Amino acid sequence: MSQEYVLEMHNISKSFPGVKALDNVSLKLRPGSVHALMGENGAGKSTLMKCLFGIYVEDEGEVILDGKKVQFKNAKDALENGISMIHQELHPVPHRSVMENIWLGRFPVKSYMGIKLVDHKKMYDDTLSLLRDELQLDIKPETEVAKLSVSQIQGVEIAKAVSYRAKVVVMDEPTSSLTETEVSHLFNIIRKLKAEGVSIIYISHKMEEILEISDEITIMRDGKYIGTWDSKDMTTDMIISKMVGRDLTNRFPPRENIPGEVFMKVENLTSTNSKSFKDITFELRKGEILGIGGLVGAQRTELVEAIFGLRGISKGKIYIKDNEVKIKNPIDAKKHGIALLTEERRSTGIFPVLSVADNTIVANLNRYMDFNFIINSRKGMAEVNKSINMLNIKTPSGKTLIRNLSGGNQQKVIFSRWLLTEPDVLILDEPTRGIDVGAKYEIYSIIAELAKAGKSIIMISSEMPELIGMSDRIMVMCSGKLSGIIDGREANQELIMKYATKFA
């Protein structure tokens, strides 16, 4: 008789100082199925998975694997018992090969004159078989991981999970950096694993993906279990309603900003890197939200980083209020009223070991200095508390480490950091990546209010509904070139995609 569930988590509770992260949460996973785990940032999804994976020890509850109660001491224990996890933040060993990353800690060995040595040939052959034959991934085993793209590293992490012959694979936001083609390939891998009897717990904020790939959906809210449903019985609106505890009738706030005169003008901007952007010309109006669309490799991030002084420019000019400005570094950009929220929040946005307060004031320290070298913490905390209240940042206090906040709240802290510099131009690179639908709406509302107040916004987004729902105009790039500018009222996904592939 076949077992109904390969994994059961019953009444799991977990508390940290000042917060109850999990409150009586349950999850049941069927063999050979994809089970979506959903909830807003801070709902407790990752904490629940860390309890499963042996990173945290639950305060209450039990975990049953293949009908037997288990409690893993650490991640190694979980892996050896058939539980594998692909984390949202990828942390490979960058300057080692693909095969060394996959077999790290369990290299195959051979004996030579009584000495055990790493069997590099077997490791190469096993890796090649895994990547090419099992997963159809075009990655060479000997390639240094640092030379791979994010999507290829994601593939290596999947291969590593598969190499453990796990019964249960946890995938935490596996498609956050993948193109549509790469997502399609990942789904083929998932379907192949399912057919082999592997069970997958799939965490994502992308509703369309969830409805396409999952068999069941479990929803959490505020550390509590809300329920489990068959995916075929759910719709996007139903999922959102259960996640946020209310109906979210509008995904985007109303447009109340009125774009005014041209505030910034970019003429023929060209990168010092010959493979990057070339001859980019556009205008940005006061109080306007200018979206930038395009596929991976369009050089959108490279363009805005050059405007902010992070990348070299071989030719071209930037004008603010009809005056040419020279921006050689971010200090120059700040002086001219430009702020940049970077694409990778965790690697280039936050300082994880510092507090919310430190992360908020770090770009504006001069304002809080006494005698030009002593930080006036009282003055700084007043600004921090004002920002926490104004942006509705959910944190126990300004002294809390920012790494303990959800992704959406971390993003709000970065917003508050740059707003304290009182910028005229705010550049947002993928401002809602990895953020749940409720927090997204809050971020959208902040952006809309800033534009209404006369701030000029440049927003890069890979989500076309977001571009269309938020932008007054959409500038589309392809292969480092400007391929078209679309009025927001006339924009649709087909037109954006037409321009996004114009030079491909």
Short mmCIF file of C-alpha atoms in Angstrom, two decimals:
data_model
loop_
_atom_site.label_atom_id
_atom_site.label_comp_id
_atom_site.label_asym_id
_atom_site.label_seq_id
_atom_site.Cartn_x
_atom_site.Cartn_y
_atom_site.Cartn_z
CA MET A 1 0.00 0.00 0.00
CA SER A 2 1.47 3.33 -1.04
CA GLN A 3 2.05 6.00 1.56
CA GLU A 4 -0.20 9.07 1.19
CA TYR A 5 2.43 11.58 2.36
CA VAL A 6 6.22 11.52 2.05
CA LEU A 7 6.57 14.43 4.47
CA GLU A 8 4.35 15.77 7.26
CA MET A 9 5.02 18.78 9.45
CA HIS A 10 2.56 18.98 12.35
CA ASN A 11 1.87 22.04 14.55
CA ILE A 12 5.30 23.63 14.12
CA SER A 13 5.96 26.69 16.32
CA LYS A 14 9.13 28.77 16.49
CA SER A 15 9.86 31.98 18.40
CA PHE A 16 12.74 34.45 18.29
CA PRO A 17 13.32 37.32 20.75
CA GLY A 18 10.35 39.66 20.38
CA VAL A 19 8.54 37.72 17.65
CA LYS A 20 6.68 34.44 17.16
CA ALA A 21 7.72 33.46 13.64
CA LEU A 22 5.66 30.25 13.43
CA ASP A 23 2.44 29.56 15.29
CA ASN A 24 1.09 26.01 14.98
CA VAL A 25 1.87 25.54 11.26
CA SER A 26 1.28 22.27 9.37
CA LEU A 27 2.29 21.05 5.91
CA LYS A 28 1.70 17.70 4.16
CA LEU A 29 3.57 16.72 0.99
CA ARG A 30 2.46 13.93 -1.35
CA PRO A 31 4.99 11.73 -3.20
CA GLY A 32 5.83 12.92 -6.72
CA SER A 33 4.01 16.24 -6.38
CA VAL A 34 4.79 19.97 -6.50
CA HIS A 35 3.45 21.70 -3.40
CA ALA A 36 3.49 25.51 -3.51
CA LEU A 37 4.13 27.33 -0.23
CA MET A 38 2.87 30.89 -0.39
CA GLY A 39 2.49 33.94 1.80
CA GLU A 40 3.62 37.53 2.10
CA ASN A 41 7.20 38.36 3.10
CA GLY A 42 7.41 37.68 6.82
CA ALA A 43 4.66 35.05 6.72
CA GLY A 44 7.13 32.42 7.99
CA LYS A 45 7.73 30.34 4.84
CA SER A 46 11.53 30.38 5.02
CA THR A 47 11.50 29.83 8.79
CA LEU A 48 9.33 26.74 8.32
CA MET A 49 11.71 25.37 5.68
CA LYS A 50 14.73 26.09 7.89
CA CYS A 51 13.08 24.05 10.65
CA LEU A 52 12.65 21.22 8.14
CA PHE A 53 16.24 21.52 6.91
CA GLY A 54 17.88 21.47 10.36
CA ILE A 55 18.98 25.10 10.33
CA TYR A 56 16.50 25.93 13.11
CA VAL A 57 15.10 23.66 15.81
CA GLU A 58 11.34 24.07 16.23
CA ASP A 59 10.02 24.92 19.72
CA GLU A 60 6.93 22.73 19.28
CA GLY A 61 5.59 20.24 16.76
CA GLU A 62 6.98 17.27 14.85
CA VAL A 63 8.34 16.35 11.43
CA ILE A 64 7.51 12.96 9.91
CA LEU A 65 9.48 11.68 6.91
CA ASP A 66 8.44 8.41 5.24
CA GLY A 67 6.21 7.63 8.21
CA LYS A 68 8.96 8.11 10.82
CA LYS A 69 9.44 11.03 13.18
CA VAL A 70 12.70 12.88 12.52
CA GLN A 71 14.55 15.90 13.87
CA PHE A 72 17.62 16.90 11.88
CA LYS A 73 20.57 18.29 13.81
CA ASN A 74 21.87 20.32 10.86
CA ALA A 75 21.67 20.69 7.07
CA LYS A 76 24.11 17.79 6.51
CA ASP A 77 21.80 15.53 8.51
CA ALA A 78 18.82 16.64 6.39
CA LEU A 79 20.72 16.06 3.13
CA GLU A 80 21.77 12.57 4.20
CA ASN A 81 18.12 11.77 4.94
CA GLY A 82 16.86 12.88 1.53
CA ILE A 83 15.91 16.53 2.09
CA SER A 84 17.59 19.06 -0.22
CA MET A 85 17.08 22.82 -0.37
CA ILE A 86 17.86 25.40 -3.05
CA HIS A 87 18.02 28.74 -1.25
CA GLN A 88 16.75 32.01 -2.69
CA GLU A 89 20.17 33.62 -2.23
CA LEU A 90 22.73 31.56 -4.13
CA HIS A 91 26.05 31.12 -2.34
CA PRO A 92 28.35 28.98 -4.48
CA VAL A 93 32.12 28.85 -4.09
CA PRO A 94 32.78 31.26 -6.97
CA HIS A 95 36.40 30.51 -7.84
CA ARG A 96 36.06 26.74 -7.95
CA SER A 97 34.71 24.60 -10.77
CA VAL A 98 31.11 23.53 -11.35
CA MET A 99 31.91 19.92 -10.47
CA GLU A 100 33.70 20.90 -7.25
CA ASN A 101 30.66 22.95 -6.21
CA ILE A 102 28.28 20.06 -6.88
CA TRP A 103 30.30 17.45 -4.98
CA LEU A 104 31.67 19.74 -2.24
CA GLY A 105 32.19 17.79 0.98
CA ARG A 106 31.74 14.40 -0.72
CA PHE A 107 34.34 14.25 -3.48
CA PRO A 108 34.74 10.76 -4.99
CA VAL A 109 38.07 9.22 -3.95
CA LYS A 110 40.46 6.59 -5.23
CA SER A 111 43.42 4.88 -3.60
CA TYR A 112 46.93 5.30 -4.89
CA MET A 113 49.71 3.47 -3.02
CA GLY A 114 47.53 3.39 0.05
CA ILE A 115 46.75 7.11 -0.12
CA LYS A 116 43.22 8.37 -0.78
CA LEU A 117 43.07 10.99 -3.54
CA VAL A 118 40.21 12.86 -5.18
CA ASP A 119 39.06 10.95 -8.26
CA HIS A 120 38.77 13.89 -10.66
CA LYS A 121 37.84 11.70 -13.64
CA LYS A 122 34.88 10.13 -11.85
CA MET A 123 33.80 13.54 -10.56
CA TYR A 124 33.96 14.94 -14.10
CA ASP A 125 32.07 11.99 -15.62
CA ASP A 126 29.38 12.02 -12.92
CA THR A 127 28.92 15.77 -13.28
CA LEU A 128 28.69 15.57 -17.08
CA SER A 129 26.10 12.80 -16.84
CA LEU A 130 24.10 14.80 -14.31
CA LEU A 131 24.18 18.08 -16.22
CA ARG A 132 23.90 16.85 -19.81
CA ASP A 133 21.95 13.60 -19.63
CA GLU A 134 19.65 14.09 -16.65
CA LEU A 135 19.00 17.83 -16.67
CA GLN A 136 19.86 18.84 -20.26
CA LEU A 137 21.95 21.75 -18.98
CA ASP A 138 24.62 23.14 -21.32
CA ILE A 139 27.25 23.76 -18.63
CA LYS A 140 30.78 22.37 -18.66
CA PRO A 141 31.88 20.59 -15.44
CA GLU A 142 35.30 22.27 -15.44
CA THR A 143 33.99 25.85 -15.80
CA GLU A 144 34.72 28.22 -12.93
CA VAL A 145 31.40 29.16 -11.28
CA ALA A 146 32.34 32.86 -11.18
CA LYS A 147 32.13 32.88 -14.99
CA LEU A 148 28.53 31.61 -15.06
CA SER A 149 25.36 33.68 -15.33
CA VAL A 150 22.88 33.76 -12.43
CA SER A 151 20.56 31.38 -14.29
CA GLN A 152 23.43 28.92 -14.90
CA ILE A 153 24.37 29.04 -11.20
CA GLN A 154 20.72 28.28 -10.44
CA GLY A 155 21.07 25.24 -12.71
CA VAL A 156 24.20 24.13 -10.83
CA GLU A 157 22.31 24.40 -7.52
CA ILE A 158 19.48 22.27 -8.94
CA ALA A 159 22.02 19.72 -10.16
CA LYS A 160 23.57 19.65 -6.69
CA ALA A 161 20.16 19.00 -5.12
CA VAL A 162 19.44 16.22 -7.63
CA SER A 163 22.87 14.66 -7.01
CA TYR A 164 21.83 13.88 -3.43
CA ARG A 165 18.99 11.75 -4.85
CA ALA A 166 16.69 13.63 -2.50
CA LYS A 167 13.10 12.54 -1.87
CA VAL A 168 12.13 16.13 -1.11
CA VAL A 169 13.58 19.21 -2.82
CA VAL A 170 12.76 22.70 -1.50
CA MET A 171 13.01 25.46 -4.13
CA ASP A 172 12.92 28.98 -2.65
CA GLU A 173 12.17 31.62 -5.34
CA PRO A 174 13.99 29.59 -8.03
CA THR A 175 12.92 31.81 -10.95
CA SER A 176 13.61 35.28 -9.52
CA SER A 177 16.53 35.82 -11.95
CA LEU A 178 15.44 33.63 -14.87
CA THR A 179 14.11 34.55 -18.31
CA GLU A 180 10.87 33.03 -19.64
CA THR A 181 12.86 30.48 -21.67
CA GLU A 182 14.90 29.51 -18.62
CA VAL A 183 11.74 29.21 -16.51
CA SER A 184 10.27 26.88 -19.12
CA HIS A 185 13.41 24.71 -18.95
CA LEU A 186 13.26 24.67 -15.14
CA PHE A 187 9.64 23.50 -15.29
CA ASN A 188 10.66 20.66 -17.62
CA ILE A 189 13.26 19.61 -15.03
CA ILE A 190 10.63 19.79 -12.27
CA ARG A 191 8.22 17.64 -14.28
CA LYS A 192 10.99 15.09 -14.88
CA LEU A 193 11.77 14.97 -11.14
CA LYS A 194 8.06 14.51 -10.39
CA ALA A 195 7.88 11.60 -12.81
CA GLU A 196 10.76 9.99 -10.90
CA GLY A 197 8.83 10.28 -7.64
CA VAL A 198 10.63 13.34 -6.21
CA SER A 199 8.44 15.71 -4.17
CA ILE A 200 9.02 19.45 -4.47
CA ILE A 201 8.13 22.31 -2.14
CA TYR A 202 8.03 25.40 -4.36
CA ILE A 203 8.15 28.89 -2.84
CA SER A 204 7.35 31.79 -5.17
CA HIS A 205 5.44 35.07 -5.36
CA LYS A 206 4.71 34.59 -9.07
CA MET A 207 1.05 33.57 -9.29
CA GLU A 208 1.10 32.43 -12.93
CA GLU A 209 4.01 30.09 -12.25
CA ILE A 210 2.36 28.65 -9.16
CA LEU A 211 -0.87 27.88 -11.01
CA GLU A 212 1.06 26.30 -13.89
CA ILE A 213 3.50 24.05 -12.04
CA SER A 214 1.96 23.15 -8.66
CA ASP A 215 -0.49 20.43 -7.63
CA GLU A 216 -1.40 21.87 -4.23
CA ILE A 217 -1.02 25.26 -2.55
CA THR A 218 -0.50 25.93 1.15
CA ILE A 219 -0.89 29.55 2.26
CA MET A 220 0.58 31.12 5.39
CA ARG A 221 -0.09 34.53 6.91
CA ASP A 222 1.65 36.18 9.90
CA GLY A 223 3.31 32.91 10.92
CA LYS A 224 0.04 30.96 10.88
CA TYR A 225 -1.33 28.19 8.66
CA ILE A 226 -4.29 29.45 6.61
CA GLY A 227 -5.08 26.35 4.55
CA THR A 228 -4.22 23.98 1.70
CA TRP A 229 -6.06 23.81 -1.64
CA ASP A 230 -5.80 21.97 -4.97
CA SER A 231 -4.14 24.33 -7.45
CA LYS A 232 -6.76 23.60 -10.11
CA ASP A 233 -9.44 25.07 -7.82
CA MET A 234 -7.57 28.36 -7.23
CA THR A 235 -7.28 31.64 -9.12
CA THR A 236 -4.80 34.50 -8.76
CA ASP A 237 -7.41 36.66 -6.99
CA MET A 238 -8.27 33.85 -4.56
CA ILE A 239 -4.59 33.30 -3.70
CA ILE A 240 -4.00 37.02 -3.14
CA SER A 241 -7.08 37.34 -0.96
CA LYS A 242 -6.01 34.43 1.27
CA MET A 243 -2.41 35.69 1.45
CA VAL A 244 -3.20 39.25 2.49
CA GLY A 245 -6.45 38.53 4.36
CA ARG A 246 -8.46 40.91 2.21
CA ASP A 247 -9.52 41.41 -1.39
CA LEU A 248 -6.93 43.34 -3.38
CA THR A 249 -9.12 44.72 -6.15
CA ASN A 250 -6.42 46.93 -7.71
CA ARG A 251 -2.87 45.71 -8.16
CA PHE A 252 -1.62 49.26 -8.81
CA PRO A 253 -2.49 52.60 -7.17
CA PRO A 254 -4.28 55.26 -9.25
CA ARG A 255 -2.07 57.55 -11.33
CA GLU A 256 -2.42 61.03 -9.87
CA ASN A 257 0.96 62.43 -10.93
CA ILE A 258 1.07 65.03 -13.70
CA PRO A 259 4.39 65.00 -15.63
CA GLY A 260 5.71 68.54 -16.13
CA GLU A 261 8.68 70.08 -17.90
CA VAL A 262 11.78 68.12 -18.92
CA PHE A 263 13.99 67.76 -15.84
CA MET A 264 16.79 65.48 -17.05
CA LYS A 265 18.03 64.80 -20.57
CA VAL A 266 20.45 62.10 -21.69
CA GLU A 267 22.09 62.45 -25.11
CA ASN A 268 23.97 59.73 -27.02
CA LEU A 269 25.22 58.04 -23.85
CA THR A 270 27.66 55.25 -24.72
CA SER A 271 29.48 52.87 -22.39
CA THR A 272 33.24 52.44 -22.25
CA ASN A 273 32.46 48.72 -22.61
CA SER A 274 31.97 48.08 -26.33
CA LYS A 275 29.54 45.23 -25.56
CA SER A 276 27.26 47.40 -23.42
CA PHE A 277 24.85 50.29 -24.24
CA LYS A 278 25.36 52.64 -27.20
CA ASP A 279 23.93 56.04 -28.22
CA ILE A 280 21.09 56.17 -25.69
CA THR A 281 19.03 59.37 -25.82
CA PHE A 282 15.93 60.09 -23.72
CA GLU A 283 14.19 62.75 -21.62
CA LEU A 284 12.79 62.48 -18.10
CA ARG A 285 10.09 64.90 -16.98
CA LYS A 286 9.42 66.32 -13.53
CA GLY A 287 6.84 64.14 -11.75
CA GLU A 288 7.09 61.37 -14.36
CA ILE A 289 7.50 57.61 -13.94
CA LEU A 290 9.61 56.44 -16.87
CA GLY A 291 9.69 52.66 -17.09
CA ILE A 292 12.58 50.82 -18.72
CA GLY A 293 11.75 47.42 -20.21
CA GLY A 294 13.78 44.80 -22.03
CA LEU A 295 15.00 41.23 -21.80
CA VAL A 296 18.01 39.95 -19.84
CA GLY A 297 21.13 41.35 -21.51
CA ALA A 298 19.42 44.53 -22.75
CA GLN A 299 21.94 46.58 -20.67
CA ARG A 300 19.29 48.43 -18.66
CA THR A 301 21.12 48.11 -15.34
CA GLU A 302 24.40 49.10 -16.97
CA LEU A 303 22.76 52.26 -18.34
CA VAL A 304 21.35 53.50 -15.02
CA GLU A 305 24.55 52.61 -13.18
CA ALA A 306 26.46 54.76 -15.68
CA ILE A 307 24.06 57.65 -15.06
CA PHE A 308 24.76 57.21 -11.33
CA GLY A 309 28.53 57.21 -11.88
CA LEU A 310 29.16 53.53 -11.24
CA ARG A 311 30.23 52.74 -14.82
CA GLY A 312 32.36 54.52 -17.39
CA ILE A 313 30.98 56.58 -20.28
CA SER A 314 32.97 56.94 -23.49
CA LYS A 315 30.74 59.64 -24.96
CA GLY A 316 27.43 61.40 -24.44
CA LYS A 317 26.04 64.09 -22.16
CA ILE A 318 23.67 64.36 -19.21
CA TYR A 319 21.69 67.54 -18.61
CA ILE A 320 19.72 68.53 -15.51
CA LYS A 321 17.45 71.56 -15.93
CA ASP A 322 19.20 72.27 -19.26
CA ASN A 323 22.62 72.42 -17.54
CA GLU A 324 25.21 69.82 -18.50
CA VAL A 325 26.47 67.87 -15.49
CA LYS A 326 29.56 65.69 -15.14
CA ILE A 327 28.97 62.53 -13.12
CA LYS A 328 32.14 60.53 -12.53
CA ASN A 329 31.06 58.72 -9.35
CA PRO A 330 28.06 58.30 -7.01
CA ILE A 331 29.15 61.31 -4.93
CA ASP A 332 28.71 63.49 -8.02
CA ALA A 333 25.33 61.86 -8.67
CA LYS A 334 24.15 62.61 -5.13
CA LYS A 335 25.27 66.24 -5.44
CA HIS A 336 23.11 66.57 -8.53
CA GLY A 337 20.07 65.07 -6.76
CA ILE A 338 20.18 61.54 -8.20
CA ALA A 339 19.57 58.41 -6.11
CA LEU A 340 19.79 54.72 -7.12
CA LEU A 341 18.13 51.66 -5.59
CA THR A 342 20.19 48.77 -6.95
CA GLU A 343 18.83 45.54 -8.42
CA GLU A 344 20.38 43.11 -5.93
CA ARG A 345 19.01 44.23 -2.59
CA ARG A 346 20.99 41.80 -0.45
CA SER A 347 24.37 42.06 -2.17
CA THR A 348 24.48 45.77 -3.10
CA GLY A 349 21.59 47.37 -1.20
CA ILE A 350 21.60 46.54 2.51
CA PHE A 351 24.38 46.25 5.08
CA PRO A 352 23.06 43.03 6.70
CA VAL A 353 25.16 43.21 9.89
CA LEU A 354 24.00 46.77 10.64
CA SER A 355 20.74 47.99 12.15
CA VAL A 356 17.72 49.47 10.41
CA ALA A 357 18.85 52.86 11.74
CA ASP A 358 22.39 52.54 10.36
CA ASN A 359 21.07 51.38 6.99
CA THR A 360 18.69 54.34 6.88
CA ILE A 361 21.17 57.14 7.57
CA VAL A 362 24.29 55.72 5.90
CA ALA A 363 23.90 57.73 2.66
CA ASN A 364 23.37 60.98 4.54
CA LEU A 365 25.77 60.85 7.49
CA ASN A 366 26.94 64.47 7.14
CA ARG A 367 23.50 65.65 8.19
CA TYR A 368 23.87 63.93 11.58
CA MET A 369 27.44 64.98 12.40
CA ASP A 370 28.46 67.22 15.27
CA PHE A 371 31.86 68.93 14.88
CA ASN A 372 32.20 67.15 11.50
CA PHE A 373 33.21 63.81 13.01
CA ILE A 374 30.78 62.77 15.78
CA ILE A 375 27.48 61.18 14.77
CA ASN A 376 24.56 62.70 16.69
CA SER A 377 22.58 59.49 17.28
CA ARG A 378 19.60 61.36 18.74
CA LYS A 379 19.18 63.42 15.59
CA GLY A 380 19.65 60.32 13.41
CA MET A 381 17.12 58.23 15.37
CA ALA A 382 14.52 60.97 15.06
CA GLU A 383 14.82 60.75 11.25
CA VAL A 384 14.81 56.95 11.38
CA ASN A 385 11.63 56.78 13.47
CA LYS A 386 9.98 59.29 11.17
CA SER A 387 10.86 57.10 8.17
CA ILE A 388 9.62 53.94 9.89
CA ASN A 389 6.25 55.57 10.51
CA MET A 390 5.99 57.27 7.12
CA LEU A 391 6.79 54.14 5.08
CA ASN A 392 5.08 51.73 7.48
CA ILE A 393 8.25 49.68 8.00
CA LYS A 394 7.49 46.61 10.11
CA THR A 395 10.37 46.33 12.57
CA PRO A 396 10.55 45.94 16.36
CA SER A 397 12.74 49.08 16.45
CA GLY A 398 15.35 51.06 14.55
CA LYS A 399 18.02 49.07 16.41
CA THR A 400 16.90 45.76 14.86
CA LEU A 401 19.38 44.22 12.41
CA ILE A 402 18.08 44.78 8.89
CA ARG A 403 18.79 41.18 7.90
CA ASN A 404 16.02 40.11 10.31
CA LEU A 405 13.39 42.05 8.31
CA SER A 406 11.35 40.66 5.42
CA GLY A 407 12.40 41.55 1.86
CA GLY A 408 9.64 44.11 1.47
CA ASN A 409 10.58 45.91 4.67
CA GLN A 410 14.27 45.85 3.75
CA GLN A 411 13.34 47.53 0.48
CA LYS A 412 11.38 50.21 2.35
CA VAL A 413 14.45 50.92 4.49
CA ILE A 414 16.51 51.44 1.32
CA PHE A 415 13.78 53.78 0.02
CA SER A 416 13.94 55.76 3.24
CA ARG A 417 17.75 55.93 3.01
CA TRP A 418 17.62 57.63 -0.36
CA LEU A 419 14.63 59.81 0.43
CA LEU A 420 16.65 61.35 3.26
CA THR A 421 19.10 62.61 0.62
CA GLU A 422 16.15 64.59 -0.84
CA PRO A 423 16.73 63.48 -4.46
CA ASP A 424 15.07 64.98 -7.52
CA VAL A 425 15.65 61.86 -9.64
CA LEU A 426 15.05 58.43 -8.14
CA ILE A 427 16.30 55.43 -10.16
CA LEU A 428 14.71 52.12 -9.17
CA ASP A 429 16.24 48.90 -10.54
CA GLU A 430 13.73 46.03 -10.12
CA PRO A 431 12.22 47.63 -6.98
CA THR A 432 9.80 44.75 -6.23
CA ARG A 433 11.94 41.69 -7.07
CA GLY A 434 11.34 38.92 -4.54
CA ILE A 435 8.58 40.87 -2.77
CA ASP A 436 5.07 39.56 -2.14
CA VAL A 437 1.93 41.07 -3.64
CA GLY A 438 0.89 43.00 -0.52
CA ALA A 439 4.32 44.58 -0.03
CA LYS A 440 4.47 45.29 -3.77
CA TYR A 441 1.35 47.44 -3.53
CA GLU A 442 2.92 49.39 -0.66
CA ILE A 443 6.08 49.98 -2.74
CA TYR A 444 3.95 51.03 -5.72
CA SER A 445 2.08 53.49 -3.49
CA ILE A 446 5.36 55.02 -2.31
CA ILE A 447 6.52 55.41 -5.94
CA ALA A 448 3.19 56.94 -6.97
CA GLU A 449 3.25 59.42 -4.08
CA LEU A 450 6.81 60.47 -4.90
CA ALA A 451 5.87 61.12 -8.53
CA LYS A 452 2.78 63.05 -7.41
CA ALA A 453 5.07 65.18 -5.23
CA GLY A 454 7.15 66.07 -8.31
CA LYS A 455 9.99 63.56 -8.07
CA SER A 456 11.24 62.16 -11.38
CA ILE A 457 11.31 58.35 -11.36
CA ILE A 458 13.17 55.89 -13.60
CA MET A 459 11.98 52.33 -12.95
CA ILE A 460 13.52 49.21 -14.47
CA SER A 461 11.25 46.18 -14.32
CA SER A 462 11.21 42.74 -15.93
CA GLU A 463 7.54 42.32 -15.04
CA MET A 464 5.52 43.72 -17.90
CA PRO A 465 2.27 44.14 -15.91
CA GLU A 466 4.28 46.28 -13.46
CA LEU A 467 5.73 48.42 -16.26
CA ILE A 468 2.31 48.94 -17.81
CA GLY A 469 0.54 49.51 -14.49
CA MET A 470 3.00 52.10 -13.16
CA SER A 471 4.66 53.95 -16.05
CA ASP A 472 3.71 57.19 -17.79
CA ARG A 473 6.05 56.18 -20.61
CA ILE A 474 8.03 53.00 -21.24
CA MET A 475 11.49 53.05 -22.79
CA VAL A 476 12.41 49.64 -24.21
CA MET A 477 15.99 48.47 -24.77
CA CYS A 478 17.40 45.58 -26.78
CA SER A 479 21.05 44.51 -27.05
CA GLY A 480 22.29 47.80 -25.58
CA LYS A 481 20.24 49.99 -27.92
CA LEU A 482 17.11 52.07 -27.43
CA SER A 483 14.48 50.27 -29.50
CA GLY A 484 11.40 52.38 -28.73
CA ILE A 485 9.49 54.61 -26.32
CA ILE A 486 5.82 53.84 -25.69
CA ASP A 487 3.13 56.03 -24.14
CA GLY A 488 1.91 54.30 -20.98
CA ARG A 489 -1.72 54.55 -22.09
CA GLU A 490 -0.96 52.67 -25.32
CA ALA A 491 1.38 50.06 -23.86
CA ASN A 492 0.65 46.35 -23.97
CA GLN A 493 2.79 43.24 -23.54
CA GLU A 494 2.92 42.43 -27.26
CA LEU A 495 4.19 45.92 -28.15
CA ILE A 496 6.82 45.86 -25.39
CA MET A 497 8.01 42.41 -26.51
CA LYS A 498 8.17 43.58 -30.13
CA TYR A 499 10.58 46.36 -29.16
CA ALA A 500 12.45 44.12 -26.67
CA THR A 501 13.40 41.74 -29.50
CA LYS A 502 13.91 44.35 -32.23
CA PHE A 503 17.70 43.90 -32.53
CA ALA A 504 17.96 40.35 -31.20
#
